[in-house]
Short mmCIF file of C-alpha atoms and ligand atoms in Angstrom, two decimals:
data_model
loop_
_atom_site.label_atom_id
_atom_site.label_comp_id
_atom_site.label_asym_id
_atom_site.label_seq_id
_atom_site.Cartn_x
_atom_site.Cartn_y
_atom_site.Cartn_z
CA MET A 1 149.89 63.03 131.21
CA ASP A 2 153.29 61.61 132.19
CA ILE A 3 152.22 59.47 135.13
CA GLU A 4 155.11 57.48 136.62
CA ARG A 5 155.54 55.06 139.51
CA THR A 6 158.47 55.23 141.88
CA PHE A 7 159.70 53.07 144.75
CA VAL A 8 160.05 54.77 148.14
CA MET A 9 161.16 53.27 151.44
CA VAL A 10 161.29 54.68 154.95
CA LYS A 11 164.58 53.18 156.14
CA PRO A 12 165.09 51.57 159.58
CA ASP A 13 166.24 54.87 161.17
CA GLY A 14 163.14 56.63 159.87
CA VAL A 15 160.93 53.93 161.40
CA GLN A 16 162.81 53.95 164.73
CA ARG A 17 162.68 57.74 164.92
CA GLY A 18 158.93 57.88 164.42
CA LEU A 19 159.10 59.56 161.02
CA ILE A 20 156.80 57.21 159.05
CA GLY A 21 153.77 59.48 159.41
CA GLU A 22 155.73 62.65 158.68
CA ILE A 23 157.20 61.19 155.50
CA ILE A 24 153.91 59.78 154.24
CA SER A 25 152.24 63.14 155.00
CA ARG A 26 154.76 65.01 152.88
CA LEU A 27 154.18 62.68 149.93
CA GLU A 28 150.39 62.91 150.32
CA ARG A 29 150.35 66.69 150.70
CA LYS A 30 152.45 67.09 147.58
CA GLY A 31 149.61 65.44 145.65
CA LEU A 32 151.25 62.08 145.08
CA LYS A 33 149.23 58.88 145.29
CA ILE A 34 150.22 55.84 147.38
CA VAL A 35 149.38 52.76 145.30
CA ALA A 36 151.13 50.10 147.44
CA MET A 37 152.56 50.03 150.94
CA LYS A 38 153.91 47.47 153.43
CA MET A 39 156.04 47.23 156.55
CA MET A 40 158.69 44.54 156.31
CA LYS A 41 162.11 43.44 157.46
CA ILE A 42 164.40 43.16 154.44
CA GLU A 43 166.26 39.85 154.00
CA GLU A 44 169.98 40.14 153.31
CA SER A 45 169.55 38.69 149.79
CA LEU A 46 166.92 41.28 148.88
CA ALA A 47 169.07 44.08 150.34
CA LYS A 48 172.03 42.99 148.23
CA GLU A 49 169.90 42.80 145.11
CA HIS A 50 168.32 46.21 145.77
CA TYR A 51 171.73 47.86 146.22
CA THR A 52 173.57 45.74 143.63
CA GLU A 53 174.91 48.84 141.79
CA HIS A 54 176.93 49.63 144.95
CA LYS A 55 178.34 46.14 145.57
CA GLU A 56 181.95 47.15 144.92
CA ARG A 57 181.79 50.30 147.07
CA PRO A 58 183.61 50.36 150.43
CA PHE A 59 180.39 51.21 152.29
CA PHE A 60 178.41 48.26 150.84
CA GLY A 61 178.70 46.05 153.96
CA ASP A 62 177.57 48.84 156.29
CA LEU A 63 174.74 49.73 153.91
CA ILE A 64 173.43 46.14 153.92
CA SER A 65 173.67 45.86 157.75
CA TYR A 66 171.85 49.17 158.15
CA ILE A 67 169.02 48.45 155.73
CA THR A 68 168.40 44.99 157.24
CA SER A 69 168.72 46.21 160.87
CA GLY A 70 165.01 46.75 161.50
CA PRO A 71 161.64 47.19 159.83
CA VAL A 72 161.20 49.47 156.86
CA VAL A 73 158.09 50.83 155.16
CA ALA A 74 158.12 50.15 151.42
CA MET A 75 155.81 52.06 149.07
CA VAL A 76 154.94 52.55 145.45
CA ILE A 77 154.12 56.19 144.75
CA GLU A 78 152.37 57.37 141.62
CA GLY A 79 152.09 60.81 140.03
CA LYS A 80 153.12 63.04 137.17
CA GLU A 81 156.92 62.65 136.82
CA ALA A 82 156.87 60.96 140.23
CA VAL A 83 160.49 59.76 140.06
CA SER A 84 162.05 63.23 139.90
CA VAL A 85 159.33 64.85 142.02
CA VAL A 86 160.02 62.42 144.88
CA ARG A 87 163.83 62.74 144.53
CA THR A 88 163.38 66.51 144.92
CA LEU A 89 161.30 66.05 148.08
CA VAL A 90 163.92 63.61 149.44
CA GLY A 91 166.99 65.80 148.86
CA GLN A 92 170.69 65.06 148.37
CA THR A 93 172.15 61.67 149.39
CA ASN A 94 174.29 63.27 152.10
CA PRO A 95 171.81 64.85 154.55
CA ARG A 96 174.37 67.48 155.54
CA GLU A 97 174.25 68.75 151.95
CA ALA A 98 170.50 68.29 151.54
CA LEU A 99 168.56 71.56 151.60
CA PRO A 100 166.23 72.44 154.45
CA GLY A 101 162.69 71.65 153.38
CA THR A 102 163.74 68.29 151.95
CA ILE A 103 163.22 65.12 153.98
CA ARG A 104 166.93 64.38 154.33
CA GLY A 105 167.72 68.07 154.84
CA ASP A 106 165.23 68.31 157.67
CA TYR A 107 165.75 64.94 159.38
CA GLY A 108 169.24 63.60 158.77
CA ILE A 109 172.92 64.23 159.43
CA ASP A 110 174.95 61.17 158.35
CA VAL A 111 174.94 59.69 154.84
CA GLY A 112 174.65 56.21 156.37
CA ARG A 113 171.46 57.24 158.23
CA ASN A 114 169.61 59.19 155.56
CA VAL A 115 166.07 58.15 156.54
CA ILE A 116 164.55 57.41 153.14
CA HIS A 117 165.16 55.72 149.80
CA ALA A 118 163.66 56.80 146.48
CA SER A 119 164.33 55.46 142.98
CA ASP A 120 166.66 57.60 140.85
CA SER A 121 165.21 56.83 137.37
CA THR A 122 162.16 55.21 135.82
CA GLN A 123 164.31 52.14 135.02
CA SER A 124 165.43 51.80 138.67
CA ALA A 125 161.84 52.37 139.76
CA ASP A 126 160.58 49.46 137.62
CA ARG A 127 163.37 47.22 138.88
CA GLU A 128 162.89 48.13 142.55
CA ILE A 129 159.07 47.95 142.46
CA ASN A 130 159.35 44.43 140.98
CA LEU A 131 161.83 43.41 143.68
CA PHE A 132 159.58 44.51 146.54
CA PHE A 133 156.01 44.10 145.27
CA LYS A 134 153.93 41.58 143.36
CA GLU A 135 151.80 43.05 140.61
CA GLU A 136 148.57 42.28 142.55
CA GLU A 137 149.83 44.29 145.56
CA ILE A 138 149.85 47.49 143.48
CA LEU A 139 146.45 49.14 143.36
CA SER A 140 144.87 51.13 140.60
CA TYR A 141 142.29 53.63 141.81
CA SER A 142 141.23 57.20 141.29
CA LYS A 143 141.51 59.70 144.09
CA ALA A 144 138.90 62.40 144.70
CA ASP A 145 141.41 65.26 144.79
CA GLU A 146 143.02 64.51 141.43
CA VAL A 147 140.93 67.09 139.59
CA TRP A 148 142.34 69.72 141.98
CA ILE A 149 145.94 68.60 141.64
CA TYR A 150 146.17 68.12 137.87
CA GLU A 151 144.92 70.65 135.31
P1 DAT B 1 170.59 57.68 147.03
O1 DAT B 1 170.05 56.92 148.25
O2 DAT B 1 170.47 59.16 147.21
O3 DAT B 1 170.00 57.17 145.74
P2 DAT B 1 173.02 56.26 146.28
O4 DAT B 1 172.16 55.39 145.41
O5 DAT B 1 174.23 56.87 145.68
O6 DAT B 1 172.16 57.41 146.97
O7 DAT B 1 173.53 55.39 147.51
C1 DAT B 1 172.66 54.48 148.16
C2 DAT B 1 172.85 54.61 149.65
O8 DAT B 1 174.19 54.23 149.99
C3 DAT B 1 172.69 56.03 150.18
O9 DAT B 1 171.34 56.35 150.45
C4 DAT B 1 173.53 56.00 151.41
C5 DAT B 1 174.66 55.05 151.04
N1 DAT B 1 175.83 55.79 150.57
C6 DAT B 1 175.97 56.42 149.38
N2 DAT B 1 177.17 57.02 149.27
C7 DAT B 1 177.80 56.76 150.44
C8 DAT B 1 179.08 57.10 150.97
N3 DAT B 1 179.95 57.81 150.25
N4 DAT B 1 179.39 56.65 152.22
C9 DAT B 1 178.51 55.94 152.93
N5 DAT B 1 177.28 55.56 152.50
C10 DAT B 1 176.94 55.98 151.28
MG1 MG B 2 170.22 55.41 144.72
#
């Protein structure tokens, strides 16, 4: 089975708007497994490293201020093809273009307040998981419902 790990983060607007539980519920109900989770305030250096691919973009400064503006909830999510499965649940980057039923489609309006981050490839997932979590913070366990989720 093609089990992957992906990095997911409820951004500061998601935390402030009381959407942590809603977002975690959607991931759980899909059948994904949470294997690491913490609430934290991101340091500027970590924010810049996390978003390094965007460092030349005009919105980079605003993006760094936003992501460091308050607590976030960082997670590692595991499941079959978890990277693309989670990106589908999250929806398009611009919440106005994101379909209803997706997290951004249901909860966001502006691209600079799009509620949630999720890795876009298995390579980004590895990189981002390593930036935010130590190996010992990521748990390996079996979940009772797995036999009902996977055939
Ligand atoms: P995603 O978060 O869907 O992976 P991305 O990696 O292209 O999107 O960009 C990272 C974040 O940067 C995104 O969640 C919101 C912000 N962003 C992207 N494009 C933007 C734009 N054109 N104007 C303002 N902010 C933008
Ligand atoms: Mg991205």
